Each structure stands twice: as C-alpha cells, then as structure tokens.
C-alpha cells in the first residue's frame, strides 16, 4: 500500500494516516520483572489465502507481509515513501532509471545479508508467467515487464503493441550485491511509493525455488522486516515475533504480534470484550454507533470502494446461460445499479461512516487544479427507480417478467450478508427480480471470483497508492485482479496513454475519459466508499492505520491498562 511521492502532499488533506489510541482496556499482562508484556493480538478477519508477496492480493495478507517484509522504500507516518532496505537512491534526469543501494546492515531473519539480487529475483518471479501472480501487472511499470509476463500467452491474447521479452530484458538488474538498477517504461511519479507495496518485497531465491510451500512454515518464511514468523496454527492464529536481525530492530518495541483469524464479526467483538483480542477492524455493523459513542471505535478515511461485480466472461455462460445473458447486458447492469438506494445502505445498514459511491474512484486524490478526482456522480446516490425500470424493460424484462434468477456470491460475514440482503430486497421491490444469496469462506470465495465461477459477486478495492490509476488499471484486459473479465481495447489504450502522459493535467483528463468508459459500460456496481473502522484497547499505542487500509505495527507498544 503506497502513495505518490509528489502527489501525496496535497492528497493527504483528505486521507491522513492516524495513530489509533482509543478503546476500552482490560488487565495488562506483565512479565517476571513486572514490566508490561509487549504483545498485541489483532484479528485479521479471515485466514489469508497466501502470504507469499508475489501471490498476495488481499488486505489481510497485505497486513502480514507489510509487517514481516520491507521493500527498498517504506512509508512514513503520512504514507510518504522514505528509505527502507535501500539507504540511498538516484534518479536519472529523464525519470526512467533509478539506482538503489542496499543497506549494509539489512539482514534476513536467518542472518544472511539482503542483496540487490533478492529484489531482482523477487520482481522477475512475480512477472514470470508460471508464477501466475494476479499482481504481475503492478510490475508493468518496469521496462519490458509486460512483454515478459505475456510471453507465455498465445498471440491473440497478447496486448497489442507490447513487444515480446525475456526475463533478461526486464528493467531490473543487480549490478553487484549492493546496487540495483531499475529502468521504467515511462516516468512514474508514484514509483517510489510502489516500492513499499507487497509485490515489490524481496524474496530469497534459495528459499522460494526449493520449496513451493515456503510461505506456510516458520522455518522457511524468511523475511527481512520488523517481525518474523514463529508459528502458524491454521484457521486459528499466526504468531510473529520481533525480528532481532532487522536493521532497525532497536526501534521496534513490540515483542509478539498475534494474528487471529475469526471471520465472524460478532465472535471477534466478543473475544475483544473478553480480553482475548486487543484490536480488530470491521466490528458488527449494528454495534458501531455504540462503540463510537463510548470511544472504543475510531473511524478514519479509507481510499477504497466497496462494489459488486458481474461476470462478463464465457465462464458465466457455462454456469447459467440465461443468467449470463441477462447480467452481460449493459442495460441490465445499469438498471441493477440505479435500483439501489446507497444513502439508505450507509445510513441504516453499514453504519461505519461510509459515503455512497457513485463512481469507481472514491474521493481522496487531488488533481493539479486542486479538485478531487472523484467529482462526477454517475448515479444519484438515492437511485433512480423509474429509469431503472425503463432500462430493464428495454433489455427485454418489463417489470422483471422473464428475468432469470441470479445468484449473488459473497464471502462469509454478517456485514456483507446484511448489505446483500438489503440490495436483494431493493431489486425485488423496485425491479421485480429475484436474487439468491450464496456465501463462501474467504479463501474459497477469492478462488471462485478469480476463476470466474460466479454470476454476480461482492468485490471491493483498496488503493495500492493514492492515485486514480490504482483503481482504473484494475480493469484492463491484462490485470490479474480484473475479476469481471472485462476486456475493451479502447479502455486499455486509454490507460496506457495515461501511463505515458507526462503532463499531470492531461493525464488526469485521460483517466477521466477511462472512468467514463467503465461507468458507461457499468462494469462494476459501486455501493459505498470504505472507511477504516477499528476497535482498539486504550493501552495499545502507536498502531498506524493507513488510508490505504493497511495496519502497521512497527511503532506499536503496550502500556499498563488504566
């Protein structure tokens, strides 16, 4: 999770990182010397599908990786990129070449020196077709990165205008153990921020190449950040401890960081109240107003959008031909979107201080003219039932007559279920159509979405850096995180043009044109703009929750409870 080095200064007026200091406390554990035990238990909300930096796509795994690994850069208290594993860097005048120098004191958790080759290996591993990294497209900023990643595709599936390339052609090269030279396709103002993102973390070749399950076991989960894995009890807890080999370990106060994996929000809050958990996010929606009132819960900005996504691929046809025919009609998707009263959902269902989403890109990034990029409402926040009915009739389903029953899939959690039930009712009441709700546990749900084994599903995106591009390149044909399967050469060309455009004003204009295409095609059905809703004990200090949704524990510590 990261920010543009140049752009973020003005963006942070909307999205500011916050140290969370409030909450109700319980008796604090002490050691044999009478000192407060420096241990925090945080509920991830689900067991991560993977904590391999190249394969991670979710915020839960991002939390784990971000506290266990460190990139060339890290993010400061305002989410600006600062030196991390690199102790210096230089940028060429044309903005295309970066030269980084690795810290002499940067070590892996097993004591071996971190070298420039660890970054070259990790980045090329993420791009390697056989790795099947959904985040490989985040490496397309590198010279020939996309060409290498698409080298295994048939000619008809390769992106037009992208030259074929080999691993040796990719713009990252360790010239010696301490020097890494990076060459970009185009100047990228937020590239330094990307270097703090999980996909850009270093990985050891001798570890990852010799054991496909390396990221599941303490003995092989070798990391270079503030914490290292001690134990992983599946579906229960992951225990990390302070990494004494970390170059900045003297400033890490926390000794133990436990990640619980309770998916049920009610159970998570009960565990918190019983003193078994110190921190959690996304408490039960019905409890949020009371938790905020008594100071236990803090709501902070989050640069992300909660939305629904339709399957636009042939896989949907295989699952249910009639349902696929309906959902792949743009008029149907627009009707479904217009039939939703987003104001009602945020006021009466989600209750976390969210705002109705009427575009894909949420508020939180400013253009050169000082205006927020998210200045256009593509839908009325309260919906437009009359227009929705008209569009549904034009699509061949007047009053919902003849409309096939759709199945909406979401990951287990009362919050998602409550919102889905509210939308289900709106679609039935306003359009006369029936929708079945189907829930799956998190790891299964991610795979279902990725494999396109659904008709309509819950989705959402928390930006990787504070720029509209983090949302808009998500829906390009080559994006591994494009769960809709949307493919539009005109749209792809717009995104590529925006990446090449050096004039900030012109670049933003192109990105607006790109979002116009997405919203005209109703590729996604936005519901609301996320917030960070965190419950934390009052004696837990220094935990930082980013507007990008990540939780950082490098500055965390525990004091005696009052």
PDB file of C-alpha atoms in Angstrom, residues 99-354:
ATOM      1  CA  UNK A  99      19.774   3.322  -8.928  1.00  0.00           C
ATOM      2  CA  UNK A 100      19.355   1.946  -5.407  1.00  0.00           C
ATOM      3  CA  UNK A 101      21.987   0.991  -2.855  1.00  0.00           C
ATOM      4  CA  UNK A 102      21.183  -1.699  -0.272  1.00  0.00           C
ATOM      5  CA  UNK A 103      21.914  -1.047   3.413  1.00  0.00           C
ATOM      6  CA  UNK A 104      24.974  -2.862   4.728  1.00  0.00           C
ATOM      7  CA  UNK A 105      23.057  -3.748   7.887  1.00  0.00           C
ATOM      8  CA  UNK A 106      19.996  -5.132   6.065  1.00  0.00           C
ATOM      9  CA  UNK A 107      19.703  -8.802   7.032  1.00  0.00           C
ATOM     10  CA  UNK A 108      17.232 -11.615   6.549  1.00  0.00           C
ATOM     11  CA  UNK A 109      15.667 -13.155   9.647  1.00  0.00           C
ATOM     12  CA  UNK A 110      18.133 -16.057   9.396  1.00  0.00           C
ATOM     13  CA  UNK A 111      21.075 -13.636   9.492  1.00  0.00           C
ATOM     14  CA  UNK A 112      22.045 -13.625   5.814  1.00  0.00           C
ATOM     15  CA  UNK A 113      22.692 -10.297   4.098  1.00  0.00           C
ATOM     16  CA  UNK A 114      19.920  -8.854   1.931  1.00  0.00           C
ATOM     17  CA  UNK A 115      21.411  -8.297  -1.522  1.00  0.00           C
ATOM     18  CA  UNK A 116      20.236  -6.482  -4.643  1.00  0.00           C
ATOM     19  CA  UNK A 117      19.770  -9.842  -6.351  1.00  0.00           C
ATOM     20  CA  UNK A 118      16.987 -10.686  -3.879  1.00  0.00           C
ATOM     21  CA  UNK A 119      14.939  -7.844  -5.347  1.00  0.00           C
ATOM     22  CA  UNK A 120      15.749  -8.721  -8.944  1.00  0.00           C
ATOM     23  CA  UNK A 121      14.736 -12.325  -8.317  1.00  0.00           C
ATOM     24  CA  UNK A 122      11.512 -11.401  -6.494  1.00  0.00           C
ATOM     25  CA  UNK A 123      10.327  -8.933  -9.138  1.00  0.00           C
ATOM     26  CA  UNK A 124      11.049 -11.270 -12.038  1.00  0.00           C
ATOM     27  CA  UNK A 125       9.418 -14.103 -10.103  1.00  0.00           C
ATOM     28  CA  UNK A 126       6.227 -12.046  -9.823  1.00  0.00           C
ATOM     29  CA  UNK A 127       6.358 -11.359 -13.572  1.00  0.00           C
ATOM     30  CA  UNK A 128       7.202 -14.938 -14.524  1.00  0.00           C
ATOM     31  CA  UNK A 129       4.170 -16.411 -16.351  1.00  0.00           C
ATOM     32  CA  UNK A 130       4.387 -19.691 -14.422  1.00  0.00           C
ATOM     33  CA  UNK A 131       4.052 -17.857 -11.090  1.00  0.00           C
ATOM     34  CA  UNK A 132       0.566 -16.689 -12.136  1.00  0.00           C
ATOM     35  CA  UNK A 133       0.734 -13.604  -9.947  1.00  0.00           C
ATOM     36  CA  UNK A 134      -2.529 -11.661 -10.089  1.00  0.00           C
ATOM     37  CA  UNK A 135      -0.489  -8.577  -9.241  1.00  0.00           C
ATOM     38  CA  UNK A 136       2.028  -9.048 -12.055  1.00  0.00           C
ATOM     39  CA  UNK A 137       0.507  -6.032 -13.807  1.00  0.00           C
ATOM     40  CA  UNK A 138       1.803  -3.872 -10.952  1.00  0.00           C
ATOM     41  CA  UNK A 139       5.252  -4.689 -12.346  1.00  0.00           C
ATOM     42  CA  UNK A 140       4.396  -3.471 -15.842  1.00  0.00           C
ATOM     43  CA  UNK A 141       5.984  -0.135 -14.916  1.00  0.00           C
ATOM     44  CA  UNK A 142       9.310  -1.925 -15.389  1.00  0.00           C
ATOM     45  CA  UNK A 143      10.851  -1.843 -18.850  1.00  0.00           C
ATOM     46  CA  UNK A 144       9.668  -4.968 -20.734  1.00  0.00           C
ATOM     47  CA  UNK A 145       7.800  -6.208 -17.668  1.00  0.00           C
ATOM     48  CA  UNK A 146       4.537  -6.733 -19.524  1.00  0.00           C
ATOM     49  CA  UNK A 147       6.291  -8.266 -22.527  1.00  0.00           C
ATOM     50  CA  UNK A 148       7.910 -10.884 -20.283  1.00  0.00           C
ATOM     51  CA  UNK A 149       4.713 -11.575 -18.342  1.00  0.00           C
ATOM     52  CA  UNK A 150       2.767 -12.145 -21.568  1.00  0.00           C
ATOM     53  CA  UNK A 151       5.482 -14.287 -23.146  1.00  0.00           C
ATOM     54  CA  UNK A 152       3.536 -17.452 -22.388  1.00  0.00           C
ATOM     55  CA  UNK A 153       0.288 -16.244 -23.968  1.00  0.00           C
ATOM     56  CA  UNK A 154      -0.975 -17.113 -27.423  1.00  0.00           C
ATOM     57  CA  UNK A 155      -0.703 -14.328 -29.993  1.00  0.00           C
ATOM     58  CA  UNK A 156      -4.417 -13.490 -29.830  1.00  0.00           C
ATOM     59  CA  UNK A 157      -4.250 -12.922 -26.067  1.00  0.00           C
ATOM     60  CA  UNK A 158      -1.205 -10.675 -26.010  1.00  0.00           C
ATOM     61  CA  UNK A 159      -1.695  -6.940 -25.590  1.00  0.00           C
ATOM     62  CA  UNK A 160      -1.414  -5.035 -28.847  1.00  0.00           C
ATOM     63  CA  UNK A 161       1.772  -3.009 -29.170  1.00  0.00           C
ATOM     64  CA  UNK A 162       3.618  -4.845 -26.399  1.00  0.00           C
ATOM     65  CA  UNK A 163       6.875  -6.384 -27.566  1.00  0.00           C
ATOM     66  CA  UNK A 164       7.776  -9.918 -26.531  1.00  0.00           C
ATOM     67  CA  UNK A 165      10.548 -10.047 -23.920  1.00  0.00           C
ATOM     68  CA  UNK A 166      12.544 -12.461 -21.798  1.00  0.00           C
ATOM     69  CA  UNK A 167      13.446 -12.267 -18.129  1.00  0.00           C
ATOM     70  CA  UNK A 168      16.828 -10.835 -19.103  1.00  0.00           C
ATOM     71  CA  UNK A 169      15.088  -7.936 -20.876  1.00  0.00           C
ATOM     72  CA  UNK A 170      13.174  -6.791 -17.778  1.00  0.00           C
ATOM     73  CA  UNK A 171      14.307  -3.437 -16.404  1.00  0.00           C
ATOM     74  CA  UNK A 172      15.718  -4.582 -13.078  1.00  0.00           C
ATOM     75  CA  UNK A 173      19.339  -5.617 -12.683  1.00  0.00           C
ATOM     76  CA  UNK A 174      21.580  -6.242  -9.686  1.00  0.00           C
ATOM     77  CA  UNK A 175      24.943  -4.954 -10.886  1.00  0.00           C
ATOM     78  CA  UNK A 176      26.502  -6.180  -7.629  1.00  0.00           C
ATOM     79  CA  UNK A 177      25.271  -7.238  -4.186  1.00  0.00           C
ATOM     80  CA  UNK A 178      24.624  -3.682  -3.061  1.00  0.00           C
ATOM     81  CA  UNK A 179      23.436  -1.979  -6.263  1.00  0.00           C
ATOM     82  CA  UNK A 180      20.094  -2.382  -8.047  1.00  0.00           C
ATOM     83  CA  UNK A 181      19.416  -0.541 -11.305  1.00  0.00           C
ATOM     84  CA  UNK A 182      15.774  -0.176 -12.304  1.00  0.00           C
ATOM     85  CA  UNK A 183      14.585   1.035 -15.715  1.00  0.00           C
ATOM     86  CA  UNK A 184      10.959   2.035 -16.307  1.00  0.00           C
ATOM     87  CA  UNK A 185       8.774   2.043 -19.403  1.00  0.00           C
ATOM     88  CA  UNK A 186       7.676   5.597 -18.642  1.00  0.00           C
ATOM     89  CA  UNK A 187       8.405   8.167 -15.923  1.00  0.00           C
ATOM     90  CA  UNK A 188       6.119   7.309 -12.999  1.00  0.00           C
ATOM     91  CA  UNK A 189       5.654   9.917 -10.261  1.00  0.00           C
ATOM     92  CA  UNK A 190       4.482   7.363  -7.676  1.00  0.00           C
ATOM     93  CA  UNK A 191       7.109   4.685  -8.401  1.00  0.00           C
ATOM     94  CA  UNK A 192       8.906   5.172  -5.066  1.00  0.00           C
ATOM     95  CA  UNK A 193       5.611   4.553  -3.285  1.00  0.00           C
ATOM     96  CA  UNK A 194       5.113   1.339  -5.216  1.00  0.00           C
ATOM     97  CA  UNK A 195       8.398   0.067  -3.802  1.00  0.00           C
ATOM     98  CA  UNK A 196       6.768  -0.184  -0.363  1.00  0.00           C
ATOM     99  CA  UNK A 197       3.992  -2.373  -1.797  1.00  0.00           C
ATOM    100  CA  UNK A 198       3.889  -6.124  -1.115  1.00  0.00           C
ATOM    101  CA  UNK A 199       4.596  -7.309  -4.674  1.00  0.00           C
ATOM    102  CA  UNK A 200       7.873  -5.359  -4.663  1.00  0.00           C
ATOM    103  CA  UNK A 201       9.181  -7.014  -1.486  1.00  0.00           C
ATOM    104  CA  UNK A 202      12.403  -9.031  -1.766  1.00  0.00           C
ATOM    105  CA  UNK A 203      12.297 -12.825  -1.706  1.00  0.00           C
ATOM    106  CA  UNK A 204      15.200 -15.239  -1.384  1.00  0.00           C
ATOM    107  CA  UNK A 205      15.761 -17.474  -4.408  1.00  0.00           C
ATOM    108  CA  UNK A 206      17.271 -20.301  -2.335  1.00  0.00           C
ATOM    109  CA  UNK A 207      14.112 -20.297  -0.194  1.00  0.00           C
ATOM    110  CA  UNK A 208      11.297 -19.888  -2.732  1.00  0.00           C
ATOM    111  CA  UNK A 209      12.793 -22.011  -5.522  1.00  0.00           C
ATOM    112  CA  UNK A 210      13.403 -25.045  -3.349  1.00  0.00           C
ATOM    113  CA  UNK A 211      10.083 -25.242  -1.502  1.00  0.00           C
ATOM    114  CA  UNK A 212       6.700 -24.411  -3.052  1.00  0.00           C
ATOM    115  CA  UNK A 213       5.183 -24.250   0.463  1.00  0.00           C
ATOM    116  CA  UNK A 214       7.871 -21.908   1.802  1.00  0.00           C
ATOM    117  CA  UNK A 215       5.326 -19.214   2.757  1.00  0.00           C
ATOM    118  CA  UNK A 216       3.378 -21.534   5.073  1.00  0.00           C
ATOM    119  CA  UNK A 217       6.017 -22.588   7.589  1.00  0.00           C
ATOM    120  CA  UNK A 218       8.037 -20.653  10.195  1.00  0.00           C
ATOM    121  CA  UNK A 219      11.248 -22.458   9.251  1.00  0.00           C
ATOM    122  CA  UNK A 220      11.086 -21.251   5.644  1.00  0.00           C
ATOM    123  CA  UNK A 221       9.167 -17.974   5.907  1.00  0.00           C
ATOM    124  CA  UNK A 222      12.400 -15.997   5.884  1.00  0.00           C
ATOM    125  CA  UNK A 223      11.630 -12.270   5.976  1.00  0.00           C
ATOM    126  CA  UNK A 224      13.597  -9.021   6.224  1.00  0.00           C
ATOM    127  CA  UNK A 225      11.170  -6.768   8.100  1.00  0.00           C
ATOM    128  CA  UNK A 226      10.355  -5.946  11.705  1.00  0.00           C
ATOM    129  CA  UNK A 227       8.706  -9.288  12.550  1.00  0.00           C
ATOM    130  CA  UNK A 228       9.344 -12.945  11.739  1.00  0.00           C
ATOM    131  CA  UNK A 229       7.009 -15.928  11.868  1.00  0.00           C
ATOM    132  CA  UNK A 230       7.156 -18.170  14.916  1.00  0.00           C
ATOM    133  CA  UNK A 231       4.025 -20.300  14.477  1.00  0.00           C
ATOM    134  CA  UNK A 232       1.013 -20.777  12.209  1.00  0.00           C
ATOM    135  CA  UNK A 233      -1.981 -22.681  13.519  1.00  0.00           C
ATOM    136  CA  UNK A 234      -4.370 -22.960  10.532  1.00  0.00           C
ATOM    137  CA  UNK A 235      -7.698 -21.151  10.977  1.00  0.00           C
ATOM    138  CA  UNK A 236      -6.637 -20.084  14.469  1.00  0.00           C
ATOM    139  CA  UNK A 237      -3.601 -17.837  14.864  1.00  0.00           C
ATOM    140  CA  UNK A 238      -0.328 -16.791  13.257  1.00  0.00           C
ATOM    141  CA  UNK A 239       2.310 -15.728  15.761  1.00  0.00           C
ATOM    142  CA  UNK A 240       5.080 -13.348  14.729  1.00  0.00           C
ATOM    143  CA  UNK A 241       7.864 -12.148  16.990  1.00  0.00           C
ATOM    144  CA  UNK A 242      10.324  -9.278  16.832  1.00  0.00           C
ATOM    145  CA  UNK A 243      12.988  -9.904  14.201  1.00  0.00           C
ATOM    146  CA  UNK A 244      16.267  -9.267  16.009  1.00  0.00           C
ATOM    147  CA  UNK A 245      18.104  -9.254  12.668  1.00  0.00           C
ATOM    148  CA  UNK A 246      16.065  -6.331  11.296  1.00  0.00           C
ATOM    149  CA  UNK A 247      18.326  -3.333  10.660  1.00  0.00           C
ATOM    150  CA  UNK A 248      16.054  -1.010  12.687  1.00  0.00           C
ATOM    151  CA  UNK A 249      15.201  -3.523  15.426  1.00  0.00           C
ATOM    152  CA  UNK A 250      16.275  -1.116  18.203  1.00  0.00           C
ATOM    153  CA  UNK A 251      13.200   0.984  17.418  1.00  0.00           C
ATOM    154  CA  UNK A 252      10.763  -1.957  17.453  1.00  0.00           C
ATOM    155  CA  UNK A 253       9.150  -2.170  20.888  1.00  0.00           C
ATOM    156  CA  UNK A 254       6.622  -4.939  20.264  1.00  0.00           C
ATOM    157  CA  UNK A 255       7.894  -8.448  21.050  1.00  0.00           C
ATOM    158  CA  UNK A 256       4.938 -10.531  19.876  1.00  0.00           C
ATOM    159  CA  UNK A 257       2.283  -9.944  17.221  1.00  0.00           C
ATOM    160  CA  UNK A 258      -0.533 -12.477  17.074  1.00  0.00           C
ATOM    161  CA  UNK A 259      -2.881 -12.541  14.076  1.00  0.00           C
ATOM    162  CA  UNK A 260      -6.221 -14.164  14.890  1.00  0.00           C
ATOM    163  CA  UNK A 261      -8.434 -15.371  12.046  1.00  0.00           C
ATOM    164  CA  UNK A 262     -12.025 -15.033  13.236  1.00  0.00           C
ATOM    165  CA  UNK A 263     -14.350 -14.441  10.275  1.00  0.00           C
ATOM    166  CA  UNK A 264     -17.454 -13.964  12.404  1.00  0.00           C
ATOM    167  CA  UNK A 265     -17.614 -10.302  13.442  1.00  0.00           C
ATOM    168  CA  UNK A 266     -19.764 -10.969  16.482  1.00  0.00           C
ATOM    169  CA  UNK A 267     -17.363 -13.633  17.748  1.00  0.00           C
ATOM    170  CA  UNK A 268     -14.455 -11.266  17.135  1.00  0.00           C
ATOM    171  CA  UNK A 269     -16.054  -8.488  19.184  1.00  0.00           C
ATOM    172  CA  UNK A 270     -16.923 -10.945  21.973  1.00  0.00           C
ATOM    173  CA  UNK A 271     -13.289 -12.071  22.077  1.00  0.00           C
ATOM    174  CA  UNK A 272     -12.226  -8.438  22.271  1.00  0.00           C
ATOM    175  CA  UNK A 273     -14.555  -7.736  25.183  1.00  0.00           C
ATOM    176  CA  UNK A 274     -13.283 -10.884  26.928  1.00  0.00           C
ATOM    177  CA  UNK A 275      -9.702  -9.622  26.652  1.00  0.00           C
ATOM    178  CA  UNK A 276      -8.645 -12.291  24.137  1.00  0.00           C
ATOM    179  CA  UNK A 277      -8.134  -9.790  21.298  1.00  0.00           C
ATOM    180  CA  UNK A 278      -6.610  -6.317  21.555  1.00  0.00           C
ATOM    181  CA  UNK A 279      -7.579  -4.931  18.176  1.00  0.00           C
ATOM    182  CA  UNK A 280      -9.998  -5.669  15.366  1.00  0.00           C
ATOM    183  CA  UNK A 281     -11.433  -3.894  12.377  1.00  0.00           C
ATOM    184  CA  UNK A 282     -14.908  -4.043  10.886  1.00  0.00           C
ATOM    185  CA  UNK A 283     -16.932  -4.812  14.025  1.00  0.00           C
ATOM    186  CA  UNK A 284     -20.595  -5.848  13.639  1.00  0.00           C
ATOM    187  CA  UNK A 285     -22.436  -3.026  11.873  1.00  0.00           C
ATOM    188  CA  UNK A 286     -25.168  -2.854  14.491  1.00  0.00           C
ATOM    189  CA  UNK A 287     -22.549  -2.276  17.214  1.00  0.00           C
ATOM    190  CA  UNK A 288     -20.627   0.540  15.518  1.00  0.00           C
ATOM    191  CA  UNK A 289     -22.695   3.531  16.771  1.00  0.00           C
ATOM    192  CA  UNK A 290     -22.393   2.405  20.407  1.00  0.00           C
ATOM    193  CA  UNK A 291     -18.680   1.587  20.054  1.00  0.00           C
ATOM    194  CA  UNK A 292     -18.002   5.021  18.564  1.00  0.00           C
ATOM    195  CA  UNK A 293     -20.002   6.692  21.320  1.00  0.00           C
ATOM    196  CA  UNK A 294     -18.055   5.032  24.139  1.00  0.00           C
ATOM    197  CA  UNK A 295     -14.703   5.705  22.442  1.00  0.00           C
ATOM    198  CA  UNK A 296     -13.881   2.079  21.671  1.00  0.00           C
ATOM    199  CA  UNK A 297     -14.088   2.521  17.912  1.00  0.00           C
ATOM    200  CA  UNK A 298     -12.365   5.059  15.696  1.00  0.00           C
ATOM    201  CA  UNK A 299     -13.426   5.700  12.102  1.00  0.00           C
ATOM    202  CA  UNK A 300     -10.783   7.097   9.757  1.00  0.00           C
ATOM    203  CA  UNK A 301     -10.613   7.767   5.983  1.00  0.00           C
ATOM    204  CA  UNK A 302     -10.003   4.900   3.596  1.00  0.00           C
ATOM    205  CA  UNK A 303      -9.179   5.303  -0.086  1.00  0.00           C
ATOM    206  CA  UNK A 304     -11.272   2.391  -1.324  1.00  0.00           C
ATOM    207  CA  UNK A 305     -14.587   1.406  -2.899  1.00  0.00           C
ATOM    208  CA  UNK A 306     -16.989  -1.400  -1.972  1.00  0.00           C
ATOM    209  CA  UNK A 307     -18.772  -2.644  -5.084  1.00  0.00           C
ATOM    210  CA  UNK A 308     -20.454  -5.533  -6.856  1.00  0.00           C
ATOM    211  CA  UNK A 309     -19.028  -7.104  -9.979  1.00  0.00           C
ATOM    212  CA  UNK A 310     -20.649  -9.041 -12.841  1.00  0.00           C
ATOM    213  CA  UNK A 311     -19.011 -11.943 -14.653  1.00  0.00           C
ATOM    214  CA  UNK A 312     -18.585 -10.852 -18.270  1.00  0.00           C
ATOM    215  CA  UNK A 313     -16.710 -13.954 -19.448  1.00  0.00           C
ATOM    216  CA  UNK A 314     -17.798 -17.184 -21.199  1.00  0.00           C
ATOM    217  CA  UNK A 315     -17.428 -18.953 -17.851  1.00  0.00           C
ATOM    218  CA  UNK A 316     -20.675 -17.305 -16.750  1.00  0.00           C
ATOM    219  CA  UNK A 317     -22.449 -18.776 -19.772  1.00  0.00           C
ATOM    220  CA  UNK A 318     -21.247 -22.251 -18.778  1.00  0.00           C
ATOM    221  CA  UNK A 319     -22.602 -21.759 -15.263  1.00  0.00           C
ATOM    222  CA  UNK A 320     -26.017 -20.394 -16.212  1.00  0.00           C
ATOM    223  CA  UNK A 321     -26.718 -19.361 -19.838  1.00  0.00           C
ATOM    224  CA  UNK A 322     -29.868 -17.378 -19.095  1.00  0.00           C
ATOM    225  CA  UNK A 323     -28.447 -15.575 -16.088  1.00  0.00           C
ATOM    226  CA  UNK A 324     -25.262 -14.808 -18.022  1.00  0.00           C
ATOM    227  CA  UNK A 325     -27.272 -13.412 -20.939  1.00  0.00           C
ATOM    228  CA  UNK A 326     -29.060 -11.072 -18.550  1.00  0.00           C
ATOM    229  CA  UNK A 327     -26.072  -9.893 -16.497  1.00  0.00           C
ATOM    230  CA  UNK A 328     -23.910  -9.376 -19.582  1.00  0.00           C
ATOM    231  CA  UNK A 329     -26.442  -6.879 -20.928  1.00  0.00           C
ATOM    232  CA  UNK A 330     -25.176  -3.390 -20.010  1.00  0.00           C
ATOM    233  CA  UNK A 331     -28.746  -2.083 -19.666  1.00  0.00           C
ATOM    234  CA  UNK A 332     -29.479  -4.754 -17.070  1.00  0.00           C
ATOM    235  CA  UNK A 333     -26.377  -3.860 -15.082  1.00  0.00           C
ATOM    236  CA  UNK A 334     -27.276  -0.165 -15.173  1.00  0.00           C
ATOM    237  CA  UNK A 335     -30.824  -0.990 -14.084  1.00  0.00           C
ATOM    238  CA  UNK A 336     -29.491  -3.008 -11.156  1.00  0.00           C
ATOM    239  CA  UNK A 337     -27.239  -0.128 -10.150  1.00  0.00           C
ATOM    240  CA  UNK A 338     -29.932   2.547 -10.435  1.00  0.00           C
ATOM    241  CA  UNK A 339     -32.315   0.467  -8.347  1.00  0.00           C
ATOM    242  CA  UNK A 340     -30.008   0.696  -5.305  1.00  0.00           C
ATOM    243  CA  UNK A 341     -30.506   3.392  -2.679  1.00  0.00           C
ATOM    244  CA  UNK A 342     -26.937   3.853  -1.478  1.00  0.00           C
ATOM    245  CA  UNK A 343     -27.918   6.548   1.010  1.00  0.00           C
ATOM    246  CA  UNK A 344     -30.156   4.081   2.776  1.00  0.00           C
ATOM    247  CA  UNK A 345     -27.427   1.420   2.889  1.00  0.00           C
ATOM    248  CA  UNK A 346     -24.788   3.626   4.544  1.00  0.00           C
ATOM    249  CA  UNK A 347     -27.301   5.171   6.956  1.00  0.00           C
ATOM    250  CA  UNK A 348     -29.162   2.048   8.018  1.00  0.00           C
ATOM    251  CA  UNK A 349     -27.041  -0.993   7.167  1.00  0.00           C
ATOM    252  CA  UNK A 350     -23.267  -0.431   7.070  1.00  0.00           C
ATOM    253  CA  UNK A 351     -23.252   2.350   9.724  1.00  0.00           C
ATOM    254  CA  UNK A 352     -19.481   2.829   9.567  1.00  0.00           C
ATOM    255  CA  UNK A 353     -19.413   6.432   8.418  1.00  0.00           C
ATOM    256  CA  UNK A 354     -19.212   5.389   4.767  1.00  0.00           C
TER     257      UNK A 354
END
